[in-house]
Structure formats: C-alpha cells, structure tokens
Amino acid sequence: MQDKLEKIKKEALDKLADIKKLNLLEALEKEYLGRKGQLTAILRNLSSMSDEDKKKIGKLSNEIKVELSEKFKEAKDIIIGSARGGNYVDVSIPGQKIKQGHIHPITQVMGDLEKLFSSMGFMVLDGPELESDHYNFTALNIPADHPARDMQDTFYIDTKNKNNEHDMVMRTHTSPVQVRAMQKYGAPIKCVVPGRVFRNEATDATHDTTFYQIEGLMVGEGISLANLKAVLQDVLNGIFQEEVGMRIRPGYFPFVEPGLEIDIACTICKGAKCPACKHTGWLEMLGSGMIHPEVLKYGGVDPEKYSGFAFGIGVTRLAMMKYKIDDIRLFNSGDLRFMEQF
Ligand code: FA5
C-alpha cells in the first residue's frame, strides 16, 4: 500500500508539471484529491485495515494529501498570475494596516517656537551637544575654579587635553552657542538655538537629566531688558494661544548682568498649587539677562558699542505646561501609552 501511495504521488506530480491551463489543473486536482479521487479512496478504506496499517498508511496518505494540495495551490497561483500579465493582486486578501507614528510633543513645541522666533527675524542656529569645557563654561565667564560650575554638574567625557584635563562635556545648556554665534556672525545679531542638554542631577517631577532648551540672543545698539520682555511675552502668548502670566525675578548667572529668572503661571493647577509647580502656582521656565561684557568680548563684540539680551527657555518644561503633564520624566520614558495621546 505504501508503494501504491508513493506511485500515486509521483504520477500526480509528473502530470502537474506539464499542466499550463486552469481547467486541466482543476480536473487533475479532482482526480487525486476530489471526493472520488484516488487518494480520498485510500483514506476512506482505512477503516478496513489493521490497526498498524491504519496508523502507518493513514499518516502517509495525509502527508501526501497536504503536499499535493500545496503543489496544486502553487501551480494555480502561477497560472492565474501569468494569465494576468504577472501582476496578479488578490484584492480579496484583507489589507495590512500600517501603524502611523507622529511627531514627539517636544518636537511639536520646538517647531512652534522656531516659527514664532523666525517670524520676528531671528535666525535658527545649531551647536554641538558634545561641547568643549571652554564654550560651555569658560567663555561664559565661568572659569575652572568658579563655584558657579556646581550649579550645572554634567557628564565629562573620558578624553584629556594636553594639560591632562578633561575638556569635553555633554553641554549643560544651549548658552555656549551664544559665543559661537557672535564669533561667526558678529554684531548686530538675532538668533535662537534649539537643542538637547544634559545634567548630572537627581530627577523629580520637573527635573530630568536630558532635556531641551532654546537659547535666544539679540545683540545690537541700544538693546535693553524692555526688548527681552516684549519678545518673550509675545512668544509665550503664541505658544499657549492666550495671555500667559509671567513673573520676573532676579537670578544669578555669571554670563549675564543683571540676571533674571522668569516663571510662568502654572497652567496645570491655575494657581491652586500642585506637584508640577512645587505647590507655588508658578513654574520656572527660563533664565535670562543682559549679556555680560566679558561674554561679548569672548564673542569678539565690542561691549562699548553693543549691548544684548540672552535667554534660555526650558522647552521640556514648556511642553509640560502646554500639554498639562505633571511629570517631566514621561517625555523621555518611551512609554507608548503616554506618547499615543498626542
Ligand atoms: C540655564 O541653563 C542658562 N543657560 C539660561 C540662561 C541663558 C540664563 C541665557 C541667562 C542667559 P537654568 O539652569 O536655570 O539656566 O536652566 C534654564 C531652564 O531650563 C530652566 O528655567 C528650566 O526651565 C529648564 N531646566 C533647568 N534644569 C532642568 C532640568 N534638570 N530638567 C528640565 N528642565 C530644566
């Protein structure tokens, strides 16, 4: 019986190899696998066989049946495909839905900021994330032994300069590009610098180790804090699409004089006090001030002739306020349950 089965299989496959027409293929399939087909007849006869044969012959018959079915299907696909010029598409197969992503909420806010600043004539510039100690600190009036270095602890890279000092850092802010921009373009200048920054610090609802800032710089003759306030108020109103409460406090940054910290009214609790605003109703959003004469000099700009303001907005914090997110760490979490809401 085993030989008979192998013979049926060989015969079917030999005949199949010569078939080029669909009606002949269907007839052949019927001859072997149809209700009255040769293979079906053997399977139907299994009940009259011994237990041992039932097992052996039944298994082999089924294997041959599966193999022949597959070969018939392949041959059918080929015949149908070539009948339609080889471009056969089975429109009855359900389509595969492609999952569509979207822009990250921080990128959305950053794009809005760039548009707003561009509309006011600011250039959009870029700077390196891996920055030299010189641009990140020294050129911003923070020499090596200055205690202000402790305000922004960072990640030092394991390379050393010729004085055997670690001199490359993951930048702690976008401010290094202030000096780079002045050196490249001189004064007058109006630019913003969006980018990612890094700090070695303990995280909480409003602090992360990796976050985004946008630096702003406006240097010219007769620039004052009044210009700074007007630009920032316009941009914040533009981002939130409403009048935003802004609070200006004195703040210390060695690269500006005077220095300011600017808070916005908490959009999450509307002043009712929540963890996102550390129960104060306000959230610190940016540092700013009039550029220190030493920094202008590092940038090759004459402080006797020019003055300018600079600011560094915490864009991740701004995104928190815009989308009413009460923990900053969610933005970098990669958690799709969070991301898919935007
Ligand atoms: C600075 O980074 C200064 N470079 C800003 C500046 C620019 C001052 C130009 C003067 C002139 P500060 O460390 O305060 O300052 O950070 C600026 C903003 O970044 C903060 O107001 C806050 O919105 C955001 N920020 C600071 N640290 C974190 C953090 N760990 N996680 C998330 N956002 C932060």
XYZ file of C-alpha atoms and ligand atoms in Angstrom:
376
model
C 0.000 0.000 0.000
C 2.912 2.268 0.792
C 4.309 1.748 -2.717
C 0.899 2.440 -4.195
C 0.713 5.746 -2.340
C 4.196 6.824 -3.488
C 3.246 5.884 -7.042
C 0.056 7.994 -6.874
C 2.070 10.905 -5.592
C 4.717 10.648 -8.315
C 2.105 10.265 -11.034
C 0.189 13.332 -9.783
C 3.319 15.482 -9.615
C 4.517 14.360 -13.082
C 1.159 15.253 -14.617
C 1.077 18.542 -12.738
C 4.462 19.563 -14.168
C 3.023 19.592 -17.698
C -0.184 21.486 -16.956
C -0.498 25.103 -18.099
C -4.244 25.628 -18.072
C -6.522 26.239 -15.118
C -9.347 23.895 -16.217
C -6.890 20.998 -16.685
C -5.350 21.739 -13.315
C -8.737 21.647 -11.613
C -9.565 18.339 -13.299
C -6.277 16.862 -12.139
C -6.873 18.026 -8.599
C -10.284 16.407 -8.647
C -8.784 13.167 -9.989
C -6.498 12.839 -6.984
C -7.947 14.868 -4.144
C -11.647 15.159 -5.066
C -14.427 13.248 -3.308
C -13.967 10.334 -5.666
C -10.225 10.885 -6.112
C -7.567 8.194 -5.802
C -6.150 9.421 -2.552
C -9.534 10.020 -0.982
C -10.478 6.431 -1.813
C -7.495 5.110 0.104
C -8.270 7.281 3.107
C -11.849 6.123 3.040
C -10.666 2.486 3.119
C -8.588 2.933 6.255
C -11.344 1.516 8.490
C -10.922 -1.904 6.914
C -7.183 -2.067 7.638
C -5.330 -3.486 10.641
C -4.539 -1.086 13.479
C -0.888 -0.993 12.477
C -1.684 -0.222 8.813
C -4.285 2.326 9.820
C -1.561 4.222 11.660
C 1.143 3.910 9.024
C -0.965 4.288 5.878
C -3.189 6.946 7.419
C -0.179 9.100 8.299
C 1.462 8.721 4.906
C -1.795 9.369 2.998
C -2.386 12.548 4.949
C 1.176 13.762 4.356
C 0.821 13.166 0.628
C -2.564 14.872 0.616
C -1.112 18.001 2.273
C 1.895 18.042 -0.075
C -0.235 17.646 -3.215
C -2.680 20.331 -2.017
C 0.199 22.782 -1.616
C 1.652 21.951 -5.036
C -1.771 22.358 -6.683
C -2.186 25.756 -4.953
C 1.265 26.946 -6.055
C 0.579 25.852 -9.639
C -2.797 27.605 -9.561
C -1.205 30.886 -8.342
C 1.374 30.716 -11.112
C -1.239 30.042 -13.827
C -3.533 32.849 -12.601
C -0.597 35.255 -12.214
C 0.737 34.679 -15.699
C -2.805 34.920 -17.118
C -2.906 38.468 -15.727
C 0.450 39.540 -17.084
C 2.317 38.506 -13.944
C 0.821 41.399 -11.960
C -1.793 39.465 -10.098
C -3.019 41.024 -6.893
C -5.576 39.179 -4.863
C -7.866 42.033 -3.830
C -9.881 39.742 -1.626
C -6.994 39.416 0.899
C -7.608 41.798 3.846
C -5.118 44.704 3.804
C -2.405 45.165 6.423
C -2.908 48.308 8.464
C 0.292 50.371 8.649
C 0.793 51.884 12.074
C 1.322 55.598 11.722
C 3.580 57.488 14.119
C 3.507 61.182 14.924
C 5.806 63.982 15.932
C 7.018 63.900 19.549
C 5.303 66.601 21.681
C 8.640 68.312 22.419
C 9.443 68.462 18.700
C 5.997 69.960 18.124
C 6.606 72.709 20.702
C 10.130 73.283 19.368
C 8.741 73.668 15.830
C 6.191 76.223 17.076
C 8.940 78.171 18.884
C 11.167 78.225 15.784
C 8.259 79.515 13.684
C 7.441 82.263 16.198
C 11.051 83.425 16.506
C 11.631 83.240 12.732
C 8.575 85.448 12.213
C 10.370 88.063 14.373
C 13.527 87.833 12.259
C 15.608 85.507 14.478
C 17.989 83.087 12.698
C 17.758 79.440 13.823
C 21.233 78.036 14.607
C 22.644 74.730 15.786
C 25.511 73.841 18.135
C 27.290 70.641 19.282
C 25.862 68.508 22.095
C 29.370 67.350 22.949
C 30.925 70.697 23.817
C 34.304 71.932 24.968
C 34.730 72.992 28.570
C 35.803 76.362 27.116
C 32.497 77.175 25.383
C 30.260 75.525 27.989
C 31.852 77.326 30.949
C 34.972 79.487 30.485
C 33.743 81.659 27.595
C 30.553 82.201 29.600
C 32.527 83.847 32.358
C 32.714 80.676 34.486
C 36.444 79.932 34.943
C 37.658 76.481 36.039
C 37.730 77.217 39.768
C 34.476 79.228 39.855
C 31.823 77.928 42.296
C 29.103 78.587 39.670
C 30.287 75.400 37.930
C 28.483 73.481 40.687
C 25.144 74.907 39.521
C 25.320 72.750 36.415
C 27.038 69.434 37.064
C 27.393 67.393 33.922
C 28.893 64.294 32.319
C 32.568 64.650 31.424
C 33.933 62.662 28.512
C 36.945 60.476 29.108
C 39.368 62.411 26.878
C 42.036 64.770 28.160
C 43.710 67.833 26.671
C 47.463 68.459 26.612
C 47.314 69.759 30.214
C 45.875 66.387 31.262
C 42.430 67.928 31.976
C 39.024 66.583 30.985
C 37.963 69.198 28.463
C 34.892 67.803 26.680
C 31.485 67.770 28.336
C 27.915 66.938 27.410
C 26.697 70.533 27.240
C 24.646 71.603 30.247
C 22.790 74.355 28.383
C 22.459 75.882 24.922
C 24.287 79.048 26.082
C 27.694 78.005 24.593
C 26.219 78.812 21.175
C 25.917 82.478 22.260
C 29.678 82.872 21.914
C 29.940 80.602 18.873
C 27.228 82.654 17.094
C 28.836 86.021 17.895
C 32.233 84.735 16.741
C 30.736 83.534 13.467
C 28.281 86.329 12.615
C 29.460 89.322 14.692
C 27.030 92.085 15.745
C 24.244 93.023 15.298
C 22.739 89.534 15.567
C 19.369 87.964 16.392
C 19.287 84.168 16.700
C 17.764 81.226 18.538
C 19.395 77.847 19.203
C 17.124 74.878 19.882
C 18.786 71.767 21.299
C 19.220 68.957 23.792
C 21.165 69.448 27.011
C 22.386 67.197 29.827
C 22.800 67.477 33.590
C 24.032 65.141 36.258
C 21.260 65.584 38.777
C 18.617 63.726 40.751
C 15.361 63.660 38.827
C 11.931 64.727 40.079
C 8.623 65.921 38.563
C 10.293 68.989 36.989
C 13.945 67.883 36.595
C 15.365 65.350 34.169
C 18.954 64.508 33.214
C 18.281 65.069 29.499
C 16.016 67.878 28.396
C 15.596 70.549 25.735
C 16.267 74.271 25.745
C 16.060 77.054 23.220
C 18.649 79.778 23.572
C 17.925 83.285 22.330
C 20.302 86.125 21.639
C 19.763 89.675 20.452
C 22.773 91.980 20.208
C 22.691 95.463 18.746
C 22.936 99.126 19.649
C 20.597 100.204 22.459
C 19.096 96.759 23.199
C 17.544 96.626 26.675
C 15.546 94.410 29.036
C 12.373 96.013 27.661
C 13.092 94.301 24.312
C 13.616 90.996 26.117
C 10.309 91.247 27.966
C 8.362 92.154 24.810
C 9.848 89.291 22.752
C 9.264 86.689 25.487
C 5.712 87.777 26.252
C 4.824 87.537 22.542
C 6.390 84.097 22.176
C 4.760 82.673 25.319
C 1.351 84.026 24.284
C 1.915 82.485 20.844
C 2.737 79.064 22.294
C -0.221 78.955 24.685
C -2.597 80.861 22.376
C -3.652 83.030 25.306
C -2.220 85.748 27.577
C 0.291 83.958 29.814
C 1.075 85.153 33.351
C 4.815 85.942 33.534
C 6.795 86.621 36.726
C 10.283 88.144 36.580
C 12.697 87.625 39.486
C 16.364 88.459 39.928
C 18.550 85.440 39.186
C 22.265 84.676 39.123
C 24.063 83.512 36.003
C 27.730 84.559 35.594
C 27.221 85.242 31.880
C 24.576 87.966 32.283
C 24.347 91.176 34.286
C 21.702 91.771 35.502
C 20.359 88.195 35.514
C 16.694 87.197 35.628
C 14.656 84.066 36.234
C 11.291 84.072 34.529
C 8.361 81.958 35.731
C 5.013 81.363 34.099
C 1.732 80.837 35.915
C 1.122 77.083 36.291
C -1.307 76.032 33.546
C -1.957 72.705 35.228
C -3.488 73.907 38.503
C -4.138 77.555 37.512
C -2.531 78.699 40.749
C -4.247 76.133 43.001
C -0.777 74.615 43.712
C 0.197 71.140 42.514
C 3.346 68.930 42.403
C 4.193 70.236 38.904
C 4.639 73.788 40.267
C 6.018 72.560 43.593
C 2.862 73.938 45.234
C 3.690 77.577 44.380
C 1.377 78.297 41.414
C 4.437 79.259 39.298
C 6.939 77.246 37.273
C 10.455 78.446 36.492
C 10.643 78.458 32.719
C 13.756 80.340 31.723
C 16.916 82.128 32.713
C 17.851 85.388 31.027
C 19.502 88.764 31.337
C 21.751 91.303 29.652
C 24.837 89.634 28.196
C 27.893 90.205 30.376
C 30.583 92.435 28.776
C 33.149 89.628 29.250
C 30.987 87.277 27.196
C 30.562 89.880 24.449
C 34.353 90.171 24.400
C 34.760 86.358 24.117
C 32.388 86.604 21.140
C 34.537 89.326 19.555
C 31.848 92.011 20.065
C 32.699 95.476 21.423
C 30.777 95.984 24.719
C 31.266 99.766 24.478
C 29.244 99.845 21.277
C 26.814 96.946 21.621
C 24.535 95.527 24.275
C 22.296 92.498 24.098
C 19.974 90.186 25.937
C 20.077 86.396 26.100
C 17.697 83.799 27.422
C 17.487 80.020 27.763
C 13.956 78.582 27.808
C 13.366 75.093 29.234
C 11.408 73.656 26.295
C 10.588 70.372 28.046
C 9.041 72.376 30.889
C 7.149 74.459 28.340
C 5.773 71.252 26.773
C 4.714 70.132 30.288
C 2.724 73.323 30.748
C 1.272 73.312 27.237
C 0.032 69.715 27.421
C -0.642 69.786 31.191
C 1.753 66.939 32.031
C 2.521 66.661 35.739
C 5.807 64.703 35.479
C 8.615 65.753 33.104
C 10.124 62.235 33.060
C 7.230 60.924 30.962
C 8.611 62.708 27.878
C 11.741 60.529 27.770
C 10.036 57.400 29.074
C 9.338 55.883 25.650
C 6.002 54.747 27.104
C 3.606 54.439 24.158
C 0.546 54.746 26.417
C 1.769 58.285 27.107
C 3.044 59.143 23.601
C -0.041 57.996 21.759
C -2.108 60.719 23.420
C -0.537 63.496 21.353
C 20.472 77.990 32.146
O 20.585 76.891 31.629
C 21.025 79.198 31.479
N 21.884 78.812 30.427
C 19.871 80.054 30.977
C 20.296 81.423 30.551
C 20.514 81.689 29.204
C 20.452 82.423 31.500
C 20.903 82.945 28.808
C 20.853 83.682 31.096
C 21.065 83.952 29.763
P 18.931 77.173 34.098
O 19.846 76.180 34.660
O 18.086 77.923 35.049
O 19.728 78.257 33.228
O 18.016 76.443 33.023
C 17.157 77.160 32.175
C 15.789 76.500 32.117
O 15.951 75.130 31.752
C 15.101 76.448 33.464
O 14.388 77.643 33.717
C 14.166 75.273 33.292
O 13.006 75.634 32.558
C 14.986 74.341 32.447
N 15.697 73.349 33.266
C 16.774 73.504 34.059
N 17.154 72.361 34.618
C 16.285 71.422 34.183
C 16.161 70.018 34.403
N 17.006 69.335 35.136
N 15.144 69.365 33.769
C 14.294 70.048 32.963
N 14.351 71.362 32.716
C 15.345 72.060 33.319
